[in-house]
Amino acid sequence: MKKLVEFPMKPNHRTRQHLWVAAKELGFEFYERTQTSISLYEFDLSGKKVERSYELLNILEFSSSRKRMSVIVRNEEGKLLLLCKGADSVMFERLAKNGQEFAEQTKEHIEEYADAGLRTLVLAYREIDEEEYVKFNEEFTEAKNVVSADREEMIEEVAEKIERELILLGATAVEDKLQNGVPECIDKLAQAGIKIWVLTGDKMETAINIGFACSLLRQGMKQVVINSETPENKALEKSGDKTAAAAAYKASVIQQIAEGKQLLASSNENSEALALIVDGKSLTYALEDDVKDSFLELAIGCGSVICCRSSPKQKALVTRLVKTKTGSTTLAIGDGANDVGMLQEADIGVGISGVEGMQAVMSSDIAIAQFRYLERLLLLHGHWCYRRISSMICYFFYKNIAFGFTIFFFEIYASFSGQAVYNDWFLSLYNVFFTSLPVIALGVFDQDVSSRLCLKFPLLYQEGIQNVLFSWLRIVAWAFNGVLSATIIFFFCIRAMQHQAFRKGGEVAGLEVLGATMYTCVVWVVNCQMALSITYFTYIQHLFIWGGIILWYIFLMAYGAMDPNISTTAYKVFIEACAPAGSYWLLTLLVLVTSLLPYFAYSAIKFRFFPMYHEMIQWIRSDGQSDDPVYCQMVRQRSLRHTTVGYTARFEAKSRSSKEGGEGHR
């Protein structure tokens, strides 16, 4: 006796799982599958449950170009059946003349389902005679055994021959709910100034309803719909003249793009934003070389862009078009095999792991579990990483310029004699132990704004888009700061030690003392400069900054205590010369304060009178006003840009219309 299980195997697609459950509710209960057969429990005409087995002969797999899938089975009576399911755009044209009894009614049902935001499939079948099947099976087996590059095309050609003269069974509709947090995430991304395009394989009606559900579209938004499926074009296509039909489709697309551009040109800043909606067939012609520039110009000017019935190739081509023509950084996010090309074409591919399989995740740069995590990925970690990396690079420039220019100034002072002011080991260990670890800590741990405030003020992300923290001006400013620090360190040390009694016996300082003193000042200045730059201290950063300074003194004592043949110019320079001299410590303090004063003054003035957006938020936090809605709104308004999608944009549009209505009433 065979054991009945609820789900003998887990479907790899949620639509299949829903169809599985629906079939069970209708009396067709799947319970076993082998490599060559499928077994079901069915209800016969008397209502009695019976066991039926179907011999599984061939599977014609789904592909993005075919947009359908078929199986060929033999029932217990010996009949050969082809069972097919697919998109309505390809299924209705494959129906037999006597198989379209419910075609119009089914189309109406599909439109109703699509208007409700449901994903639809059309089901059809046909009986195959034995002779036709034998011929098909030979060609199909031959095509599958081919190892050339056109293997898939050959398989599709063979399948095309038998997937015809179908009899319509009906349509299915599956609710594809939005994940939790999707509208909120899209709203935050829109507030951050990120342009959002939707490339989907769903029907246009379904895509539009999803657009409204996630606030990409809103009532009152003008929709520019490019749909070439006019009755005239369909009639021309049915006539069999493919060349004339293609020309008519292309002309229709070009005309609709031109009309959309005219509508865009006639709008102004106070006009309602436009939404561009394109179907898959129209997108094919819109992406041709002589049309794509006009299409892109229209799409960029619209607030929302939705491409429906898009194939994987079209998704990749749209991504490539935006990336190459606009020069913008593109991010693609998807969860299915149909999104792989788009993920690989984008600058950054984000795959969502889930019931759709792992193809998208394996082809992406970053994997997340749900769409809503994109908010933290971009607005929080994106901002933090941008700030950390830009600050780290600028600081590397600063500390090496500050160190290198002290050597350069000494060479000028020494008339380019080649005499080294620093010991060889001082040069070697500067970037290894004494100054690099604080920079690494900055690049890993620093946070200019807390995670809560980062998500509360999405416009922080604009600092990365506008590159305000890593512009050429900022790099040059840090380089100038390095030269200024080196100038202060060198000339203070030279003037303080030149012709002055340094030791207790009245001797002046030698070259080795000058080198050790300058090096001490450099280590102090660059590490304390790092302390001024950091906005979020951790124990590790304290350890690296102050530990680097302490490590310098420990090294100077330990290295100076070694044999003179090893320590050379550093032999007991700290213990016998520098440490006992009060001027050494006083000079270090004066150089430190003087070197940091310009940066401190610049930062204070800029923070007070010319703050960047993250500095405004720091001000809110320091004043304890981060939970005051009035205060936060005031800060938002200083940098807030007009958004066109998301529920925030919807509320703004309602507010504007209410104001205009009130003014008109007065």
XYZ file of C-alpha atoms in Angstrom:
666
model
C 0.000 0.000 0.000
C 1.417 3.353 -1.026
C 1.674 6.072 1.590
C -0.003 9.350 0.687
C 2.059 12.443 1.465
C 0.915 16.063 1.334
C 3.791 17.276 -0.823
C 6.025 14.445 -2.115
C 8.394 17.073 -3.487
C 8.558 20.813 -3.029
C 7.782 22.828 -6.166
C 10.607 25.154 -7.137
C 8.184 27.944 -8.041
C 5.363 29.365 -5.945
C 2.969 29.430 -8.943
C 3.383 25.667 -9.360
C 2.692 25.159 -5.682
C -0.540 27.177 -5.902
C -1.657 25.209 -8.975
C -0.834 21.993 -7.146
C -3.066 22.940 -4.211
C -5.873 24.112 -6.520
C -5.803 20.814 -8.445
C -6.099 18.898 -5.178
C -9.130 20.977 -4.178
C -10.738 20.110 -7.529
C -10.221 16.377 -7.005
C -6.894 15.746 -8.747
C -4.494 14.763 -5.995
C -0.893 14.154 -7.016
C 0.873 11.567 -4.906
C 3.775 10.034 -6.829
C 6.167 10.777 -9.643
C 8.947 8.705 -11.160
C 11.246 9.418 -14.066
C 8.690 8.010 -16.510
C 5.279 8.382 -14.866
C 2.969 10.580 -12.800
C 0.305 9.108 -10.508
C -2.832 10.874 -9.280
C -5.936 10.209 -7.251
C -8.942 11.370 -9.267
C -12.698 11.328 -8.777
C -14.599 9.401 -11.422
C -18.103 10.265 -12.626
C -19.680 8.459 -9.676
C -17.616 10.488 -7.203
C -15.390 7.574 -6.252
C -11.667 8.214 -5.800
C -9.608 6.163 -8.252
C -5.912 5.886 -8.944
C -4.698 6.849 -12.392
C -1.205 6.844 -13.842
C 0.123 8.770 -16.816
C 3.234 7.797 -18.709
C 5.492 10.864 -18.961
C 6.988 10.859 -22.450
C 8.450 14.337 -23.077
C 8.836 17.652 -21.285
C 9.111 20.781 -23.410
C 10.719 23.127 -20.907
C 9.742 26.723 -20.321
C 11.990 29.404 -21.770
C 11.740 33.168 -21.823
C 11.380 33.245 -25.592
C 8.728 30.484 -25.706
C 6.777 31.799 -22.689
C 5.121 28.410 -22.318
C 5.753 24.848 -21.160
C 4.320 21.549 -22.361
C 4.330 17.879 -21.428
C 3.388 14.893 -23.554
C 1.786 12.008 -21.643
C 0.028 8.722 -22.429
C -3.015 7.895 -20.321
C -4.200 4.450 -19.292
C -6.404 4.229 -22.380
C -3.361 4.717 -24.606
C -4.207 8.235 -25.774
C -1.354 10.670 -26.373
C -2.022 14.108 -24.859
C -0.044 17.336 -25.084
C -0.760 19.569 -22.078
C 0.405 23.159 -22.389
C 0.412 26.215 -20.121
C 1.797 29.645 -20.899
C 1.293 33.368 -21.301
C -1.848 34.538 -23.069
C 0.266 36.455 -25.599
C 1.572 33.185 -27.077
C -1.195 30.715 -26.247
C -4.200 32.207 -28.056
C -2.381 32.327 -31.381
C -1.761 28.553 -31.122
C -5.396 27.578 -30.664
C -7.197 25.515 -33.268
C -10.251 27.008 -34.968
C -12.489 24.514 -33.168
C -10.645 25.071 -29.893
C -11.577 28.721 -29.355
C -15.079 28.216 -28.016
C -14.382 30.144 -24.820
C -11.557 32.334 -26.133
C -13.309 35.706 -25.834
C -14.743 34.893 -22.435
C -11.342 33.688 -21.234
C -9.703 36.897 -22.469
C -12.221 38.900 -20.449
C -11.437 36.803 -17.391
C -7.703 37.319 -17.904
C -8.178 41.082 -18.120
C -10.221 41.029 -14.913
C -7.553 38.966 -13.164
C -4.796 41.254 -14.418
C -6.722 44.332 -13.240
C -6.799 42.719 -9.802
C -3.006 42.348 -9.881
C -3.011 38.562 -10.398
C -0.566 36.524 -12.466
C -2.345 34.641 -15.217
C -1.698 31.495 -17.218
C -3.642 29.991 -20.120
C -4.159 26.203 -20.214
C -4.715 24.185 -23.400
C -4.309 20.655 -24.734
C -4.467 18.536 -27.860
C -4.574 14.871 -28.752
C -1.682 13.563 -30.833
C -1.844 10.550 -33.109
C 0.845 7.904 -32.872
C 2.430 8.618 -36.236
C 2.832 12.335 -35.527
C 4.323 11.605 -32.116
C 6.873 9.126 -33.473
C 8.083 11.683 -36.001
C 8.212 14.433 -33.351
C 10.054 12.245 -30.853
C 12.751 11.395 -33.399
C 13.337 15.076 -34.209
C 13.162 16.075 -30.536
C 15.671 13.419 -29.470
C 17.993 14.398 -32.302
C 17.815 18.088 -31.322
C 18.503 17.301 -27.657
C 21.588 15.287 -28.578
C 23.112 18.125 -30.600
C 26.133 19.757 -28.926
C 26.380 22.862 -31.119
C 25.678 26.429 -29.998
C 22.228 26.471 -31.630
C 20.964 23.449 -29.656
C 18.276 25.413 -27.794
C 17.014 26.990 -31.011
C 16.703 23.563 -32.637
C 14.733 22.248 -29.651
C 12.398 25.246 -29.808
C 11.839 24.747 -33.545
C 10.826 21.125 -32.979
C 8.532 22.090 -30.089
C 6.962 24.812 -32.221
C 5.771 22.193 -34.709
C 3.770 20.194 -32.182
C 2.525 23.020 -29.941
C -0.236 24.011 -32.349
C -3.929 23.374 -32.984
C -4.518 23.467 -29.235
C -7.908 23.331 -27.533
C -8.454 25.982 -24.895
C -9.197 24.722 -21.397
C -9.244 28.007 -19.504
C -7.062 30.321 -17.467
C -5.641 30.425 -13.969
C -4.861 33.414 -11.778
C -2.447 33.378 -8.867
C -2.087 36.161 -6.355
C 1.521 37.290 -6.132
C 1.582 39.372 -2.966
C 4.118 42.085 -2.416
C 6.645 41.287 0.258
C 6.360 43.156 3.525
C 7.903 46.601 3.475
C 8.142 47.009 -0.310
C 6.128 50.288 -0.573
C 8.016 51.783 2.374
C 11.360 50.746 0.889
C 10.516 52.229 -2.515
C 9.401 55.459 -0.855
C 12.702 55.782 1.031
C 14.724 55.035 -2.124
C 12.740 57.670 -4.025
C 13.380 60.220 -1.267
C 17.073 59.422 -1.579
C 16.954 60.510 -5.221
C 17.267 57.018 -6.700
C 15.424 56.543 -10.008
C 13.386 53.329 -9.960
C 12.469 51.358 -13.084
C 10.399 48.164 -13.046
C 11.206 45.482 -15.622
C 8.708 42.645 -15.296
C 7.352 39.737 -17.260
C 3.796 40.349 -16.024
C 0.925 41.579 -18.176
C 0.523 45.321 -18.463
C -2.635 45.388 -16.322
C -0.931 43.332 -13.603
C 2.174 45.511 -13.683
C 0.086 48.697 -13.430
C -1.782 47.366 -10.412
C 1.471 46.356 -8.754
C 2.758 49.848 -9.527
C -0.185 51.361 -7.666
C 0.239 48.881 -4.800
C 3.866 49.858 -4.220
C 3.252 53.594 -4.874
C 5.292 53.747 -8.073
C 2.077 54.969 -9.662
C -0.597 57.142 -8.092
C -3.973 58.537 -9.037
C -3.627 61.700 -11.091
C -0.250 60.710 -12.500
C -0.289 60.989 -16.289
C 0.445 57.625 -17.882
C 2.329 57.492 -21.175
C 1.414 54.019 -22.438
C 3.350 52.645 -25.410
C 1.387 49.671 -26.702
C 1.624 48.686 -30.345
C -1.051 45.948 -30.096
C -3.615 47.875 -32.148
C -6.339 46.045 -34.146
C -4.758 47.228 -37.410
C -1.334 45.872 -36.462
C -2.812 42.579 -35.285
C -4.723 42.177 -38.540
C -1.581 42.908 -40.520
C 0.325 40.316 -38.493
C -2.355 37.685 -39.032
C -2.224 38.290 -42.778
C 1.229 36.696 -42.791
C 3.200 39.685 -44.077
C 5.814 39.799 -41.305
C 7.856 42.592 -42.889
C 4.883 44.932 -43.198
C 3.699 44.018 -39.697
C 7.126 44.763 -38.194
C 7.273 48.110 -40.003
C 3.787 49.008 -38.754
C 4.670 48.063 -35.175
C 7.860 50.123 -35.297
C 6.106 53.151 -36.785
C 3.470 52.947 -34.059
C 6.144 52.839 -31.339
C 8.029 55.800 -32.832
C 4.819 57.830 -33.041
C 3.865 57.071 -29.425
C 7.369 57.978 -28.197
C 7.157 61.291 -30.068
C 3.751 62.023 -28.518
C 5.154 61.211 -25.080
C 8.075 63.591 -25.598
C 5.660 66.352 -26.626
C 3.664 65.774 -23.450
C 6.886 65.836 -21.442
C 8.023 69.080 -23.073
C 4.700 70.776 -22.339
C 4.875 69.942 -18.619
C 6.547 72.152 -16.024
C 7.828 71.812 -12.463
C 4.343 72.168 -10.994
C 2.797 69.635 -13.373
C 1.988 66.122 -12.268
C 4.807 63.647 -12.959
C 4.567 61.288 -15.922
C 4.688 57.498 -15.802
C 5.988 55.554 -18.805
C 4.495 52.093 -19.352
C 5.787 49.927 -22.211
C 4.737 46.446 -23.282
C 7.224 43.780 -24.363
C 6.583 43.882 -28.107
C 6.853 47.675 -28.210
C 10.032 47.496 -26.150
C 11.595 45.325 -28.853
C 11.321 48.180 -31.355
C 12.061 50.894 -28.786
C 15.465 49.290 -28.165
C 16.501 49.329 -31.829
C 19.505 51.518 -32.634
C 17.592 54.298 -34.385
C 14.875 54.537 -31.707
C 16.555 53.820 -28.362
C 17.938 57.344 -27.838
C 14.465 58.886 -28.148
C 13.019 56.192 -25.917
C 15.680 56.805 -23.263
C 15.135 60.568 -23.393
C 11.430 60.055 -22.748
C 12.041 57.487 -20.001
C 14.528 59.690 -18.134
C 12.023 62.541 -18.075
C 9.294 60.383 -16.530
C 8.900 59.855 -12.805
C 8.223 56.117 -13.113
C 9.073 53.581 -15.808
C 7.407 50.170 -16.044
C 8.349 47.717 -18.813
C 5.822 44.851 -19.031
C 6.117 41.424 -20.624
C 9.881 41.911 -20.743
C 12.059 38.982 -21.719
C 15.386 38.385 -19.912
C 17.241 39.742 -22.938
C 15.140 42.913 -22.948
C 15.794 43.429 -19.234
C 19.529 43.206 -19.870
C 19.336 45.527 -22.903
C 17.409 48.189 -20.973
C 19.969 48.011 -18.170
C 22.829 48.328 -20.661
C 21.121 51.268 -22.389
C 20.759 53.224 -19.142
C 24.282 52.367 -18.005
C 26.057 53.303 -21.226
C 24.005 56.299 -22.356
C 23.549 58.104 -19.028
C 26.809 57.180 -17.322
C 24.841 56.494 -14.142
C 25.608 53.698 -11.738
C 22.947 51.027 -12.178
C 21.722 48.510 -9.622
C 19.489 45.615 -10.634
C 17.540 43.492 -8.165
C 15.707 40.277 -8.968
C 14.807 36.868 -7.607
C 14.423 34.570 -10.597
C 16.301 32.982 -13.465
C 14.756 35.540 -15.837
C 16.657 38.285 -13.998
C 20.138 36.773 -14.391
C 21.075 38.734 -17.534
C 19.908 41.998 -15.979
C 21.854 41.321 -12.757
C 25.040 40.607 -14.682
C 24.641 43.634 -16.953
C 24.139 46.137 -14.109
C 27.034 47.697 -12.230
C 25.700 46.073 -9.063
C 23.500 42.984 -9.061
C 21.415 42.169 -5.987
C 19.806 38.735 -5.860
C 16.873 37.883 -3.600
C 16.955 34.357 -2.223
C 13.624 32.583 -1.896
C 11.179 30.198 -3.509
C 12.117 31.291 -7.039
C 15.402 29.402 -6.783
C 19.015 30.412 -6.394
C 19.913 31.355 -9.987
C 19.613 35.083 -9.278
C 21.625 34.815 -6.070
C 24.410 32.839 -7.737
C 24.660 35.448 -10.521
C 24.578 38.522 -8.285
C 27.174 40.566 -6.429
C 25.114 40.791 -3.236
C 22.409 38.477 -1.894
C 19.571 39.532 0.408
C 16.544 37.651 1.723
C 13.827 40.252 1.048
C 13.395 43.344 -1.084
C 12.929 45.621 1.944
C 16.505 44.928 3.035
C 17.590 47.016 0.052
C 16.774 50.087 2.148
C 19.426 49.274 4.761
C 21.841 48.023 2.118
C 21.829 51.310 0.193
C 20.780 54.067 2.556
C 22.660 52.810 5.609
C 25.573 50.614 4.586
C 25.938 52.379 1.251
C 26.331 55.757 2.952
C 28.596 54.418 5.682
C 30.850 52.595 3.210
C 31.074 55.622 0.927
C 32.091 57.868 3.817
C 34.520 55.332 5.269
C 36.293 54.603 2.003
C 36.499 58.239 0.890
C 37.752 59.385 4.307
C 40.241 56.537 4.468
C 41.731 57.338 1.055
C 41.903 61.078 1.766
C 43.567 60.406 5.096
C 46.137 58.111 3.459
C 47.013 60.986 1.135
C 47.231 63.363 4.073
C 49.476 61.315 6.343
C 51.915 60.310 3.615
C 52.134 63.852 2.230
C 52.720 65.200 5.739
C 55.514 62.682 6.297
C 57.027 62.949 2.824
C 57.178 66.741 2.755
C 59.168 66.884 6.012
C 61.818 64.838 4.194
C 61.522 67.087 1.139
C 61.908 70.267 3.189
C 64.965 68.854 4.949
C 66.589 67.981 1.626
C 66.124 71.598 0.542
C 67.550 72.740 3.880
C 70.516 70.368 3.429
C 71.091 71.590 -0.153
C 70.084 68.194 -1.553
C 73.159 66.576 -0.062
C 71.419 63.215 0.214
C 71.695 63.159 3.992
C 68.688 61.326 5.485
C 66.931 63.040 8.363
C 65.204 59.839 9.516
C 66.657 56.473 10.451
C 65.986 53.714 7.904
C 63.775 51.814 10.321
C 61.763 54.966 10.990
C 60.979 55.131 7.282
C 60.088 51.446 7.058
C 57.750 51.295 10.054
C 55.846 54.553 9.549
C 53.107 52.999 7.410
C 53.260 49.595 9.062
C 52.787 50.195 12.784
C 52.552 53.854 13.739
C 49.907 55.386 11.449
C 48.081 52.773 9.338
C 46.011 50.964 11.954
C 43.884 54.040 12.831
C 43.058 54.451 9.140
C 41.938 50.838 8.906
C 39.766 51.339 11.983
C 38.256 54.418 10.326
C 37.450 52.397 7.202
C 35.743 49.675 9.237
C 34.004 51.280 12.212
C 33.341 54.978 11.591
C 29.736 56.206 11.517
C 29.032 59.863 10.878
C 25.312 59.291 11.548
C 23.611 56.530 13.523
C 21.685 53.799 11.726
C 18.348 55.172 12.962
C 19.022 58.681 11.668
C 20.500 57.345 8.426
C 17.183 55.662 7.623
C 15.189 58.619 8.929
C 16.906 61.039 6.522
C 17.265 59.192 3.173
C 18.748 62.254 1.457
C 22.051 61.430 3.145
C 22.494 59.032 0.237
C 22.754 62.033 -2.090
C 26.179 62.819 -0.637
C 27.429 59.699 -2.358
C 25.602 60.372 -5.623
C 26.974 63.934 -5.728
C 30.381 62.677 -4.555
C 30.776 65.495 -2.050
C 33.155 63.516 0.183
C 35.530 62.347 -2.543
C 35.611 65.207 -5.019
C 38.853 66.559 -6.455
C 38.429 69.663 -4.323
C 38.279 67.567 -1.160
C 41.300 65.475 -2.170
C 43.316 68.619 -2.934
C 42.193 70.119 0.394
C 43.495 67.097 2.293
C 46.749 67.215 0.314
C 47.101 70.910 1.176
C 46.449 70.086 4.825
C 49.267 67.537 4.643
C 51.680 70.092 3.157
C 50.641 72.634 5.801
C 51.216 70.148 8.623
C 54.624 69.206 7.197
C 55.576 72.882 6.913
C 54.647 73.602 10.535
C 56.420 70.478 11.811
C 59.649 71.097 9.900
C 60.086 74.817 10.461
C 59.044 74.711 14.114
C 61.565 71.938 14.783
C 64.359 73.635 12.805
C 63.825 77.042 14.396
C 63.483 75.595 17.900
C 66.707 73.591 17.683
C 68.937 75.773 15.509
C 71.649 77.530 17.552
C 69.891 76.543 20.790
C 71.338 74.613 23.754
C 69.465 71.314 23.782
C 71.417 69.121 26.221
C 72.225 69.896 29.825
C 75.866 70.493 28.920
C 74.878 73.267 26.517
C 75.390 71.291 23.291
C 73.078 71.950 20.363
C 70.887 69.187 19.008
C 72.401 66.917 16.390
C 70.874 65.457 13.245
C 69.723 62.324 15.065
C 67.869 64.417 17.681
C 66.265 66.579 14.983
C 65.122 63.462 13.124
C 63.675 61.817 16.241
C 61.896 65.030 17.263
C 60.396 65.634 13.812
C 59.300 62.013 13.592
C 57.661 62.247 17.022
C 55.767 65.349 15.914
C 54.631 63.643 12.700
C 53.321 60.589 14.589
C 51.452 62.770 17.072
C 49.983 65.105 14.438
C 48.716 62.481 11.978
C 47.210 60.308 14.726
C 45.524 63.226 16.477
C 44.298 64.471 13.092
C 42.625 61.091 12.764
C 41.049 61.551 16.207
C 39.568 64.864 15.031
C 38.200 63.262 11.852
C 36.481 60.321 13.547
C 32.862 60.881 14.564
C 32.181 57.488 16.158
C 34.767 56.219 18.608
C 35.137 52.595 19.639
C 37.641 50.911 21.932
C 39.495 49.639 18.882
C 39.942 53.127 17.464
C 41.225 54.430 20.789
C 43.589 51.467 20.965
C 44.950 52.039 17.455
C 45.328 55.832 17.721
C 46.889 56.120 21.163
C 48.495 52.698 20.899
C 50.312 53.796 17.730
C 51.787 56.791 19.569
C 52.805 54.705 22.600
C 54.255 52.054 20.307
C 56.506 54.724 18.755
C 58.032 55.582 22.129
C 58.453 51.908 23.026
C 60.148 51.238 19.702
C 62.413 54.279 20.057
C 63.589 53.116 23.482
C 63.985 49.453 22.489
C 65.680 50.171 19.171
C 67.929 52.821 20.711
C 69.099 50.366 23.367
C 70.496 47.982 20.753
C 74.095 47.858 19.599
C 75.139 51.033 17.718
C 75.919 48.923 14.652
C 72.221 48.021 14.548
C 70.499 51.155 15.855
C 72.927 53.559 14.081
C 71.587 57.129 14.426
C 68.885 56.071 16.914
C 71.368 54.781 19.517
C 70.070 55.997 22.922
C 68.717 59.130 21.234
C 65.519 59.044 23.271
C 66.830 57.939 26.653
C 69.902 60.195 26.763
C 68.960 63.142 24.513
C 65.227 63.628 23.946
C 63.501 62.399 27.110
C 65.567 64.472 29.588
C 65.096 67.671 27.551
C 61.986 69.647 28.460
C 62.145 71.469 25.142
C 61.532 68.147 23.344
C 58.187 67.675 25.097
C 57.201 71.331 24.881
C 58.059 71.453 21.180
C 55.956 68.345 20.526
C 52.966 69.926 22.256
C 53.306 73.279 20.441
C 53.712 71.632 17.039
C 50.703 69.386 17.703
C 48.400 72.263 18.652
C 49.594 74.542 15.839
C 49.280 71.820 13.180
C 45.751 70.855 14.176
C 44.473 74.395 14.698
C 43.811 75.188 10.975
C 41.780 72.002 10.469
C 39.916 72.518 13.737
C 39.047 76.128 12.851
C 37.974 75.182 9.318
C 35.778 72.335 10.602
C 34.150 74.510 13.267
C 33.338 77.350 10.847
C 32.063 74.970 8.186
C 29.962 73.024 10.692
C 28.436 76.221 12.051
C 27.818 78.243 8.904
C 28.131 75.906 5.875
C 27.120 72.436 7.087
C 26.754 69.462 4.784
C 23.641 67.371 5.185
C 25.226 64.792 7.515
C 26.526 67.647 9.668
C 23.006 69.063 9.985
C 21.869 65.689 11.270
C 24.808 65.555 13.676
C 23.646 68.941 14.908
C 20.156 67.543 15.486
C 21.621 64.645 17.440
C 23.914 66.835 19.544
C 21.035 69.218 20.359
C 18.834 66.311 21.403
C 16.231 67.242 18.763
C 16.288 64.007 16.767
C 12.738 63.120 17.866
C 11.276 66.609 17.425
C 9.177 66.390 14.208
C 9.136 70.157 13.650
C 12.903 70.459 14.015
C 13.535 67.422 11.818
C 11.194 68.730 9.119
C 13.043 72.057 9.131
C 16.324 70.269 8.496
C 14.739 68.091 5.823
C 13.439 71.123 3.951
C 16.962 72.541 3.616
C 17.878 69.684 1.316
C 14.594 68.040 0.379
C 14.033 67.528 -3.340
C 10.699 66.972 -5.028
C 9.957 63.241 -5.254
C 7.745 61.708 -7.919
C 7.153 58.159 -6.612
C 6.367 56.618 -3.243
C 3.652 57.386 -0.757
C 5.524 60.527 0.330
C 5.099 61.862 -3.206
C 1.430 60.896 -3.084
C 0.913 62.859 0.129
C 2.813 65.825 -1.341
C 0.602 65.762 -4.436
C -2.536 65.723 -2.275
C -1.170 68.580 -0.195
C -0.386 70.648 -3.311
C -3.833 70.022 -4.796
C -5.488 70.975 -1.484
C -3.500 74.218 -1.364
C -4.355 75.053 -4.958
C -8.006 74.279 -4.273
C -7.980 76.496 -1.186
C -6.375 79.384 -3.062
C -8.873 79.020 -5.889
C -11.746 79.083 -3.389
C -10.459 82.293 -1.825
